[in-house]
């Protein structure tokens, strides 16, 4: 769901990201040959491609098996195939959930790995201004993008009820 909503999540921190890019570019220009160019990986890692495919395929299979199983069960509760289809659907749903977990860990590891490609001084330390702009952007992304998204997902999963809070 987060991958699907990625553009909306990222858009919440667009001004901070634009400022970060501007400051980073100014630092790169100011430090000239001392600042190494920002490298970008060409193509997606194999693990990311497999994770995305697993999410799509497992999620689709889960939806189909569950839908057909429940429809058959509603049509006639005595159809033995209905419970088999539903069980298979729930197994695919569990696989989808596991793929989501793997995708989140992969995304975190990728973000941590790519955090080290920002322009820097000759001694390897990022300028304070670039570091501050980056921290500002990441905080805005978390507070205005990710946290509200996760709260909305939690509400949807809990049926609008928040069981962790007292009334």
PDB file of N, CA, C and O in Angstrom, residues 51-122:
ATOM      1  N   UNK A  51      10.706  -8.902  -4.849  1.00  0.00           N
ATOM      2  CA  UNK A  51       9.773  -8.507  -3.796  1.00  0.00           C
ATOM      3  C   UNK A  51       8.506  -7.895  -4.379  1.00  0.00           C
ATOM      4  O   UNK A  51       7.393  -8.235  -3.968  1.00  0.00           O
ATOM      5  N   UNK A  52       8.664  -7.012  -5.347  1.00  0.00           N
ATOM      6  CA  UNK A  52       7.503  -6.379  -5.964  1.00  0.00           C
ATOM      7  C   UNK A  52       6.662  -7.416  -6.702  1.00  0.00           C
ATOM      8  O   UNK A  52       5.426  -7.437  -6.589  1.00  0.00           O
ATOM      9  N   UNK A  53       7.323  -8.305  -7.439  1.00  0.00           N
ATOM     10  CA  UNK A  53       6.574  -9.358  -8.128  1.00  0.00           C
ATOM     11  C   UNK A  53       5.844 -10.261  -7.144  1.00  0.00           C
ATOM     12  O   UNK A  53       4.695 -10.643  -7.368  1.00  0.00           O
ATOM     13  N   UNK A  54       6.510 -10.597  -6.055  1.00  0.00           N
ATOM     14  CA  UNK A  54       5.873 -11.446  -5.043  1.00  0.00           C
ATOM     15  C   UNK A  54       4.653 -10.751  -4.457  1.00  0.00           C
ATOM     16  O   UNK A  54       3.600 -11.383  -4.276  1.00  0.00           O
ATOM     17  N   UNK A  55       4.776  -9.460  -4.176  1.00  0.00           N
ATOM     18  CA  UNK A  55       3.633  -8.715  -3.633  1.00  0.00           C
ATOM     19  C   UNK A  55       2.449  -8.745  -4.588  1.00  0.00           C
ATOM     20  O   UNK A  55       1.319  -9.034  -4.185  1.00  0.00           O
ATOM     21  N   UNK A  56       2.719  -8.461  -5.833  1.00  0.00           N
ATOM     22  CA  UNK A  56       1.639  -8.401  -6.819  1.00  0.00           C
ATOM     23  C   UNK A  56       1.028  -9.777  -7.035  1.00  0.00           C
ATOM     24  O   UNK A  56      -0.202  -9.938  -6.988  1.00  0.00           O
ATOM     25  N   UNK A  57       1.864 -10.778  -7.258  1.00  0.00           N
ATOM     26  CA  UNK A  57       1.343 -12.110  -7.557  1.00  0.00           C
ATOM     27  C   UNK A  57       0.654 -12.743  -6.359  1.00  0.00           C
ATOM     28  O   UNK A  57      -0.444 -13.302  -6.489  1.00  0.00           O
ATOM     29  N   UNK A  58       1.271 -12.669  -5.188  1.00  0.00           N
ATOM     30  CA  UNK A  58       0.660 -13.257  -3.995  1.00  0.00           C
ATOM     31  C   UNK A  58      -0.625 -12.533  -3.617  1.00  0.00           C
ATOM     32  O   UNK A  58      -1.621 -13.165  -3.244  1.00  0.00           O
ATOM     33  N   UNK A  59      -0.611 -11.226  -3.704  1.00  0.00           N
ATOM     34  CA  UNK A  59      -1.810 -10.451  -3.378  1.00  0.00           C
ATOM     35  C   UNK A  59      -2.956 -10.739  -4.326  1.00  0.00           C
ATOM     36  O   UNK A  59      -4.112 -10.896  -3.903  1.00  0.00           O
ATOM     37  N   UNK A  60      -2.643 -10.825  -5.608  1.00  0.00           N
ATOM     38  CA  UNK A  60      -3.674 -11.136  -6.597  1.00  0.00           C
ATOM     39  C   UNK A  60      -4.225 -12.541  -6.381  1.00  0.00           C
ATOM     40  O   UNK A  60      -5.445 -12.750  -6.408  1.00  0.00           O
ATOM     41  N   UNK A  61      -3.330 -13.499  -6.169  1.00  0.00           N
ATOM     42  CA  UNK A  61      -3.773 -14.884  -5.936  1.00  0.00           C
ATOM     43  C   UNK A  61      -4.633 -14.966  -4.679  1.00  0.00           C
ATOM     44  O   UNK A  61      -5.666 -15.654  -4.666  1.00  0.00           O
ATOM     45  N   UNK A  62      -4.224 -14.274  -3.618  1.00  0.00           N
ATOM     46  CA  UNK A  62      -5.002 -14.285  -2.376  1.00  0.00           C
ATOM     47  C   UNK A  62      -6.403 -13.748  -2.624  1.00  0.00           C
ATOM     48  O   UNK A  62      -7.400 -14.348  -2.193  1.00  0.00           O
ATOM     49  N   UNK A  63      -6.496 -12.624  -3.315  1.00  0.00           N
ATOM     50  CA  UNK A  63      -7.804 -12.029  -3.582  1.00  0.00           C
ATOM     51  C   UNK A  63      -8.686 -12.962  -4.406  1.00  0.00           C
ATOM     52  O   UNK A  63      -9.880 -13.142  -4.105  1.00  0.00           O
ATOM     53  N   UNK A  64      -8.120 -13.583  -5.421  1.00  0.00           N
ATOM     54  CA  UNK A  64      -8.911 -14.470  -6.283  1.00  0.00           C
ATOM     55  C   UNK A  64      -9.389 -15.691  -5.513  1.00  0.00           C
ATOM     56  O   UNK A  64     -10.576 -16.045  -5.541  1.00  0.00           O
ATOM     57  N   UNK A  65      -8.457 -16.365  -4.808  1.00  0.00           N
ATOM     58  CA  UNK A  65      -8.838 -17.567  -4.072  1.00  0.00           C
ATOM     59  C   UNK A  65      -9.870 -17.258  -2.989  1.00  0.00           C
ATOM     60  O   UNK A  65     -10.833 -18.006  -2.796  1.00  0.00           O
ATOM     61  N   UNK A  66      -9.673 -16.169  -2.264  1.00  0.00           N
ATOM     62  CA  UNK A  66     -10.626 -15.820  -1.214  1.00  0.00           C
ATOM     63  C   UNK A  66     -11.992 -15.461  -1.795  1.00  0.00           C
ATOM     64  O   UNK A  66     -13.032 -15.889  -1.276  1.00  0.00           O
ATOM     65  N   UNK A  67     -11.983 -14.681  -2.847  1.00  0.00           N
ATOM     66  CA  UNK A  67     -13.249 -14.283  -3.474  1.00  0.00           C
ATOM     67  C   UNK A  67     -14.017 -15.500  -3.976  1.00  0.00           C
ATOM     68  O   UNK A  67     -15.204 -15.671  -3.667  1.00  0.00           O
ATOM     69  N   UNK A  68     -13.358 -16.364  -4.735  1.00  0.00           N
ATOM     70  CA  UNK A  68     -14.026 -17.551  -5.272  1.00  0.00           C
ATOM     71  C   UNK A  68     -14.469 -18.476  -4.136  1.00  0.00           C
ATOM     72  O   UNK A  68     -15.576 -19.010  -4.143  1.00  0.00           O
ATOM     73  N   UNK A  69     -13.606 -18.649  -3.121  1.00  0.00           N
ATOM     74  CA  UNK A  69     -13.945 -19.516  -1.991  1.00  0.00           C
ATOM     75  C   UNK A  69     -15.168 -19.028  -1.242  1.00  0.00           C
ATOM     76  O   UNK A  69     -16.074 -19.819  -0.934  1.00  0.00           O
ATOM     77  N   UNK A  70     -15.199 -17.728  -0.945  1.00  0.00           N
ATOM     78  CA  UNK A  70     -16.352 -17.196  -0.212  1.00  0.00           C
ATOM     79  C   UNK A  70     -17.623 -17.207  -1.058  1.00  0.00           C
ATOM     80  O   UNK A  70     -18.722 -17.453  -0.545  1.00  0.00           O
ATOM     81  N   UNK A  71     -17.505 -16.951  -2.360  1.00  0.00           N
ATOM     82  CA  UNK A  71     -18.682 -17.003  -3.233  1.00  0.00           C
ATOM     83  C   UNK A  71     -19.231 -18.426  -3.287  1.00  0.00           C
ATOM     84  O   UNK A  71     -20.455 -18.638  -3.182  1.00  0.00           O
ATOM     85  N   UNK A  72     -18.346 -19.422  -3.428  1.00  0.00           N
ATOM     86  CA  UNK A  72     -18.805 -20.815  -3.444  1.00  0.00           C
ATOM     87  C   UNK A  72     -19.440 -21.197  -2.112  1.00  0.00           C
ATOM     88  O   UNK A  72     -20.446 -21.914  -2.079  1.00  0.00           O
ATOM     89  N   UNK A  73     -18.851 -20.727  -1.025  1.00  0.00           N
ATOM     90  CA  UNK A  73     -19.399 -21.044   0.299  1.00  0.00           C
ATOM     91  C   UNK A  73     -20.782 -20.428   0.491  1.00  0.00           C
ATOM     92  O   UNK A  73     -21.675 -21.040   1.096  1.00  0.00           O
ATOM     93  N   UNK A  74     -20.964 -19.204  -0.023  1.00  0.00           N
ATOM     94  CA  UNK A  74     -22.280 -18.571   0.080  1.00  0.00           C
ATOM     95  C   UNK A  74     -23.297 -19.288  -0.801  1.00  0.00           C
ATOM     96  O   UNK A  74     -24.468 -19.400  -0.442  1.00  0.00           O
ATOM     97  N   UNK A  75     -22.846 -19.778  -1.954  1.00  0.00           N
ATOM     98  CA  UNK A  75     -23.751 -20.470  -2.869  1.00  0.00           C
ATOM     99  C   UNK A  75     -24.218 -21.793  -2.273  1.00  0.00           C
ATOM    100  O   UNK A  75     -25.400 -22.130  -2.345  1.00  0.00           O
ATOM    101  N   UNK A  76     -23.286 -22.521  -1.686  1.00  0.00           N
ATOM    102  CA  UNK A  76     -23.646 -23.801  -1.080  1.00  0.00           C
ATOM    103  C   UNK A  76     -22.599 -24.136  -0.014  1.00  0.00           C
ATOM    104  O   UNK A  76     -21.459 -24.445  -0.354  1.00  0.00           O
ATOM    105  N   UNK A  77     -22.976 -24.097   1.257  1.00  0.00           N
ATOM    106  CA  UNK A  77     -22.016 -24.350   2.332  1.00  0.00           C
ATOM    107  C   UNK A  77     -21.419 -25.755   2.300  1.00  0.00           C
ATOM    108  O   UNK A  77     -20.410 -26.011   2.920  1.00  0.00           O
ATOM    109  N   UNK A  78     -22.018 -26.670   1.551  1.00  0.00           N
ATOM    110  CA  UNK A  78     -21.533 -28.054   1.536  1.00  0.00           C
ATOM    111  C   UNK A  78     -20.469 -28.313   0.476  1.00  0.00           C
ATOM    112  O   UNK A  78     -19.971 -29.424   0.369  1.00  0.00           O
ATOM    113  N   UNK A  79     -20.110 -27.336  -0.301  1.00  0.00           N
ATOM    114  CA  UNK A  79     -19.082 -27.521  -1.328  1.00  0.00           C
ATOM    115  C   UNK A  79     -17.724 -27.580  -0.634  1.00  0.00           C
ATOM    116  O   UNK A  79     -17.287 -26.614  -0.004  1.00  0.00           O
ATOM    117  N   UNK A  80     -17.059 -28.718  -0.754  1.00  0.00           N
ATOM    118  CA  UNK A  80     -15.775 -28.924  -0.067  1.00  0.00           C
ATOM    119  C   UNK A  80     -14.669 -28.049  -0.647  1.00  0.00           C
ATOM    120  O   UNK A  80     -13.755 -27.645   0.074  1.00  0.00           O
ATOM    121  N   UNK A  81     -14.744 -27.743  -1.913  1.00  0.00           N
ATOM    122  CA  UNK A  81     -13.695 -26.938  -2.553  1.00  0.00           C
ATOM    123  C   UNK A  81     -13.657 -25.520  -1.993  1.00  0.00           C
ATOM    124  O   UNK A  81     -12.613 -24.869  -2.012  1.00  0.00           O
ATOM    125  N   UNK A  82     -14.787 -25.037  -1.490  1.00  0.00           N
ATOM    126  CA  UNK A  82     -14.838 -23.667  -0.977  1.00  0.00           C
ATOM    127  C   UNK A  82     -13.863 -23.475   0.177  1.00  0.00           C
ATOM    128  O   UNK A  82     -13.111 -22.500   0.203  1.00  0.00           O
ATOM    129  N   UNK A  83     -13.867 -24.387   1.125  1.00  0.00           N
ATOM    130  CA  UNK A  83     -12.958 -24.220   2.267  1.00  0.00           C
ATOM    131  C   UNK A  83     -11.504 -24.381   1.845  1.00  0.00           C
ATOM    132  O   UNK A  83     -10.622 -23.708   2.372  1.00  0.00           O
ATOM    133  N   UNK A  84     -11.239 -25.245   0.861  1.00  0.00           N
ATOM    134  CA  UNK A  84      -9.867 -25.391   0.352  1.00  0.00           C
ATOM    135  C   UNK A  84      -9.406 -24.110  -0.327  1.00  0.00           C
ATOM    136  O   UNK A  84      -8.262 -23.673  -0.140  1.00  0.00           O
ATOM    137  N   UNK A  85     -10.278 -23.517  -1.112  1.00  0.00           N
ATOM    138  CA  UNK A  85      -9.933 -22.264  -1.782  1.00  0.00           C
ATOM    139  C   UNK A  85      -9.695 -21.148  -0.766  1.00  0.00           C
ATOM    140  O   UNK A  85      -8.772 -20.341  -0.915  1.00  0.00           O
ATOM    141  N   UNK A  86     -10.536 -21.098   0.261  1.00  0.00           N
ATOM    142  CA  UNK A  86     -10.373 -20.061   1.283  1.00  0.00           C
ATOM    143  C   UNK A  86      -9.072 -20.262   2.055  1.00  0.00           C
ATOM    144  O   UNK A  86      -8.352 -19.299   2.332  1.00  0.00           O
ATOM    145  N   UNK A  87      -8.750 -21.498   2.391  1.00  0.00           N
ATOM    146  CA  UNK A  87      -7.492 -21.777   3.094  1.00  0.00           C
ATOM    147  C   UNK A  87      -6.300 -21.368   2.232  1.00  0.00           C
ATOM    148  O   UNK A  87      -5.357 -20.731   2.717  1.00  0.00           O
ATOM    149  N   UNK A  88      -6.359 -21.726   0.959  1.00  0.00           N
ATOM    150  CA  UNK A  88      -5.287 -21.348   0.038  1.00  0.00           C
ATOM    151  C   UNK A  88      -5.191 -19.825  -0.064  1.00  0.00           C
ATOM    152  O   UNK A  88      -4.088 -19.267  -0.068  1.00  0.00           O
ATOM    153  N   UNK A  89      -6.325 -19.151  -0.134  1.00  0.00           N
ATOM    154  CA  UNK A  89      -6.329 -17.687  -0.191  1.00  0.00           C
ATOM    155  C   UNK A  89      -5.684 -17.067   1.030  1.00  0.00           C
ATOM    156  O   UNK A  89      -4.914 -16.111   0.924  1.00  0.00           O
ATOM    157  N   UNK A  90      -5.989 -17.601   2.219  1.00  0.00           N
ATOM    158  CA  UNK A  90      -5.389 -17.059   3.442  1.00  0.00           C
ATOM    159  C   UNK A  90      -3.892 -17.341   3.497  1.00  0.00           C
ATOM    160  O   UNK A  90      -3.114 -16.535   4.020  1.00  0.00           O
ATOM    161  N   UNK A  91      -3.456 -18.466   2.937  1.00  0.00           N
ATOM    162  CA  UNK A  91      -2.017 -18.749   2.875  1.00  0.00           C
ATOM    163  C   UNK A  91      -1.315 -17.748   1.953  1.00  0.00           C
ATOM    164  O   UNK A  91      -0.235 -17.244   2.273  1.00  0.00           O
ATOM    165  N   UNK A  92      -1.941 -17.462   0.813  1.00  0.00           N
ATOM    166  CA  UNK A  92      -1.378 -16.447  -0.078  1.00  0.00           C
ATOM    167  C   UNK A  92      -1.393 -15.071   0.588  1.00  0.00           C
ATOM    168  O   UNK A  92      -0.471 -14.268   0.390  1.00  0.00           O
ATOM    169  N   UNK A  93      -2.414 -14.766   1.357  1.00  0.00           N
ATOM    170  CA  UNK A  93      -2.464 -13.487   2.071  1.00  0.00           C
ATOM    171  C   UNK A  93      -1.326 -13.397   3.084  1.00  0.00           C
ATOM    172  O   UNK A  93      -0.707 -12.338   3.246  1.00  0.00           O
ATOM    173  N   UNK A  94      -1.027 -14.511   3.764  1.00  0.00           N
ATOM    174  CA  UNK A  94       0.101 -14.523   4.700  1.00  0.00           C
ATOM    175  C   UNK A  94       1.415 -14.313   3.950  1.00  0.00           C
ATOM    176  O   UNK A  94       2.303 -13.586   4.420  1.00  0.00           O
ATOM    177  N   UNK A  95       1.526 -14.920   2.782  1.00  0.00           N
ATOM    178  CA  UNK A  95       2.719 -14.700   1.955  1.00  0.00           C
ATOM    179  C   UNK A  95       2.841 -13.250   1.522  1.00  0.00           C
ATOM    180  O   UNK A  95       3.942 -12.688   1.468  1.00  0.00           O
ATOM    181  N   UNK A  96       1.712 -12.624   1.217  1.00  0.00           N
ATOM    182  CA  UNK A  96       1.709 -11.205   0.851  1.00  0.00           C
ATOM    183  C   UNK A  96       2.187 -10.356   2.023  1.00  0.00           C
ATOM    184  O   UNK A  96       3.006  -9.446   1.848  1.00  0.00           O
ATOM    185  N   UNK A  97       1.704 -10.669   3.213  1.00  0.00           N
ATOM    186  CA  UNK A  97       2.143  -9.919   4.404  1.00  0.00           C
ATOM    187  C   UNK A  97       3.640 -10.090   4.631  1.00  0.00           C
ATOM    188  O   UNK A  97       4.338  -9.123   4.962  1.00  0.00           O
ATOM    189  N   UNK A  98       4.145 -11.304   4.438  1.00  0.00           N
ATOM    190  CA  UNK A  98       5.585 -11.534   4.592  1.00  0.00           C
ATOM    191  C   UNK A  98       6.365 -10.744   3.541  1.00  0.00           C
ATOM    192  O   UNK A  98       7.425 -10.180   3.837  1.00  0.00           O
ATOM    193  N   UNK A  99       5.838 -10.676   2.321  1.00  0.00           N
ATOM    194  CA  UNK A  99       6.498  -9.904   1.268  1.00  0.00           C
ATOM    195  C   UNK A  99       6.513  -8.421   1.593  1.00  0.00           C
ATOM    196  O   UNK A  99       7.476  -7.719   1.277  1.00  0.00           O
ATOM    197  N   UNK A 100       5.457  -7.930   2.211  1.00  0.00           N
ATOM    198  CA  UNK A 100       5.419  -6.526   2.626  1.00  0.00           C
ATOM    199  C   UNK A 100       6.527  -6.263   3.650  1.00  0.00           C
ATOM    200  O   UNK A 100       7.234  -5.255   3.575  1.00  0.00           O
ATOM    201  N   UNK A 101       6.689  -7.168   4.586  1.00  0.00           N
ATOM    202  CA  UNK A 101       7.742  -7.031   5.591  1.00  0.00           C
ATOM    203  C   UNK A 101       9.119  -7.020   4.926  1.00  0.00           C
ATOM    204  O   UNK A 101       9.961  -6.171   5.240  1.00  0.00           O
ATOM    205  N   UNK A 102       9.344  -7.930   3.999  1.00  0.00           N
ATOM    206  CA  UNK A 102      10.618  -7.983   3.278  1.00  0.00           C
ATOM    207  C   UNK A 102      10.828  -6.693   2.492  1.00  0.00           C
ATOM    208  O   UNK A 102      11.926  -6.139   2.467  1.00  0.00           O
ATOM    209  N   UNK A 103       9.770  -6.192   1.864  1.00  0.00           N
ATOM    210  CA  UNK A 103       9.872  -4.950   1.091  1.00  0.00           C
ATOM    211  C   UNK A 103      10.239  -3.776   1.994  1.00  0.00           C
ATOM    212  O   UNK A 103      11.066  -2.930   1.622  1.00  0.00           O
ATOM    213  N   UNK A 104       9.646  -3.715   3.180  1.00  0.00           N
ATOM    214  CA  UNK A 104       9.952  -2.614   4.098  1.00  0.00           C
ATOM    215  C   UNK A 104      11.409  -2.686   4.559  1.00  0.00           C
ATOM    216  O   UNK A 104      12.091  -1.663   4.618  1.00  0.00           O
ATOM    217  N   UNK A 105      11.892  -3.876   4.867  1.00  0.00           N
ATOM    218  CA  UNK A 105      13.291  -4.037   5.281  1.00  0.00           C
ATOM    219  C   UNK A 105      14.215  -3.687   4.127  1.00  0.00           C
ATOM    220  O   UNK A 105      15.218  -2.982   4.307  1.00  0.00           O
ATOM    221  N   UNK A 106      13.880  -4.126   2.910  1.00  0.00           N
ATOM    222  CA  UNK A 106      14.692  -3.806   1.742  1.00  0.00           C
ATOM    223  C   UNK A 106      14.737  -2.302   1.494  1.00  0.00           C
ATOM    224  O   UNK A 106      15.792  -1.745   1.177  1.00  0.00           O
ATOM    225  N   UNK A 107      13.595  -1.647   1.655  1.00  0.00           N
ATOM    226  CA  UNK A 107      13.534  -0.205   1.473  1.00  0.00           C
ATOM    227  C   UNK A 107      14.398   0.512   2.501  1.00  0.00           C
ATOM    228  O   UNK A 107      15.141   1.441   2.169  1.00  0.00           O
ATOM    229  N   UNK A 108      14.341   0.058   3.733  1.00  0.00           N
ATOM    230  CA  UNK A 108      15.161   0.645   4.791  1.00  0.00           C
ATOM    231  C   UNK A 108      16.641   0.456   4.496  1.00  0.00           C
ATOM    232  O   UNK A 108      17.428   1.397   4.603  1.00  0.00           O
ATOM    233  N   UNK A 109      17.033  -0.747   4.111  1.00  0.00           N
ATOM    234  CA  UNK A 109      18.439  -1.010   3.807  1.00  0.00           C
ATOM    235  C   UNK A 109      18.917  -0.192   2.615  1.00  0.00           C
ATOM    236  O   UNK A 109      20.038   0.331   2.619  1.00  0.00           O
ATOM    237  N   UNK A 110      18.066  -0.056   1.601  1.00  0.00           N
ATOM    238  CA  UNK A 110      18.416   0.759   0.440  1.00  0.00           C
ATOM    239  C   UNK A 110      18.590   2.221   0.838  1.00  0.00           C
ATOM    240  O   UNK A 110      19.532   2.884   0.406  1.00  0.00           O
ATOM    241  N   UNK A 111      17.688   2.709   1.675  1.00  0.00           N
ATOM    242  CA  UNK A 111      17.788   4.101   2.131  1.00  0.00           C
ATOM    243  C   UNK A 111      19.067   4.320   2.932  1.00  0.00           C
ATOM    244  O   UNK A 111      19.751   5.331   2.765  1.00  0.00           O
ATOM    245  N   UNK A 112      19.400   3.377   3.788  1.00  0.00           N
ATOM    246  CA  UNK A 112      20.631   3.505   4.574  1.00  0.00           C
ATOM    247  C   UNK A 112      21.862   3.441   3.683  1.00  0.00           C
ATOM    248  O   UNK A 112      22.823   4.179   3.888  1.00  0.00           O
ATOM    249  N   UNK A 113      21.851   2.562   2.691  1.00  0.00           N
ATOM    250  CA  UNK A 113      22.982   2.437   1.781  1.00  0.00           C
ATOM    251  C   UNK A 113      23.139   3.701   0.940  1.00  0.00           C
ATOM    252  O   UNK A 113      24.242   4.197   0.735  1.00  0.00           O
ATOM    253  N   UNK A 114      22.021   4.259   0.458  1.00  0.00           N
ATOM    254  CA  UNK A 114      22.075   5.439  -0.396  1.00  0.00           C
ATOM    255  C   UNK A 114      22.307   6.724   0.389  1.00  0.00           C
ATOM    256  O   UNK A 114      22.586   7.761  -0.191  1.00  0.00           O
ATOM    257  N   UNK A 115      22.184   6.677   1.704  1.00  0.00           N
ATOM    258  CA  UNK A 115      22.416   7.868   2.518  1.00  0.00           C
ATOM    259  C   UNK A 115      23.868   8.309   2.449  1.00  0.00           C
ATOM    260  O   UNK A 115      24.183   9.469   2.678  1.00  0.00           O
ATOM    261  N   UNK A 116      24.747   7.407   2.094  1.00  0.00           N
ATOM    262  CA  UNK A 116      26.171   7.732   2.084  1.00  0.00           C
ATOM    263  C   UNK A 116      26.650   8.323   0.772  1.00  0.00           C
ATOM    264  O   UNK A 116      27.828   8.581   0.618  1.00  0.00           O
ATOM    265  N   UNK A 117      25.753   8.578  -0.208  1.00  0.00           N
ATOM    266  CA  UNK A 117      26.199   9.102  -1.493  1.00  0.00           C
ATOM    267  C   UNK A 117      25.998  10.610  -1.610  1.00  0.00           C
ATOM    268  O   UNK A 117      26.134  11.155  -2.680  1.00  0.00           O
ATOM    269  N   UNK A 118      25.699  11.298  -0.518  1.00  0.00           N
ATOM    270  CA  UNK A 118      25.531  12.742  -0.564  1.00  0.00           C
ATOM    271  C   UNK A 118      26.877  13.430  -0.711  1.00  0.00           C
ATOM    272  O   UNK A 118      27.888  12.910  -0.265  1.00  0.00           O
ATOM    273  N   UNK A 119      26.894  14.621  -1.327  1.00  0.00           N
ATOM    274  CA  UNK A 119      28.143  15.337  -1.470  1.00  0.00           C
ATOM    275  C   UNK A 119      28.786  15.607  -0.121  1.00  0.00           C
ATOM    276  O   UNK A 119      28.109  15.818   0.872  1.00  0.00           O
ATOM    277  N   UNK A 120      30.100  15.641  -0.092  1.00  0.00           N
ATOM    278  CA  UNK A 120      30.798  15.842   1.162  1.00  0.00           C
ATOM    279  C   UNK A 120      32.055  16.664   0.948  1.00  0.00           C
ATOM    280  O   UNK A 120      32.497  16.887  -0.162  1.00  0.00           O
ATOM    281  N   UNK A 121      32.627  17.096   2.050  1.00  0.00           N
ATOM    282  CA  UNK A 121      33.923  17.773   2.014  1.00  0.00           C
ATOM    283  C   UNK A 121      34.976  16.745   1.658  1.00  0.00           C
ATOM    284  O   UNK A 121      34.740  15.546   1.690  1.00  0.00           O
ATOM    285  N   UNK A 122      36.190  17.220   1.402  1.00  0.00           N
ATOM    286  CA  UNK A 122      37.285  16.325   1.127  1.00  0.00           C
ATOM    287  C   UNK A 122      37.540  15.366   2.269  1.00  0.00           C
ATOM    288  O   UNK A 122      38.011  14.263   2.071  1.00  0.00           O
TER     289      UNK A 122
END
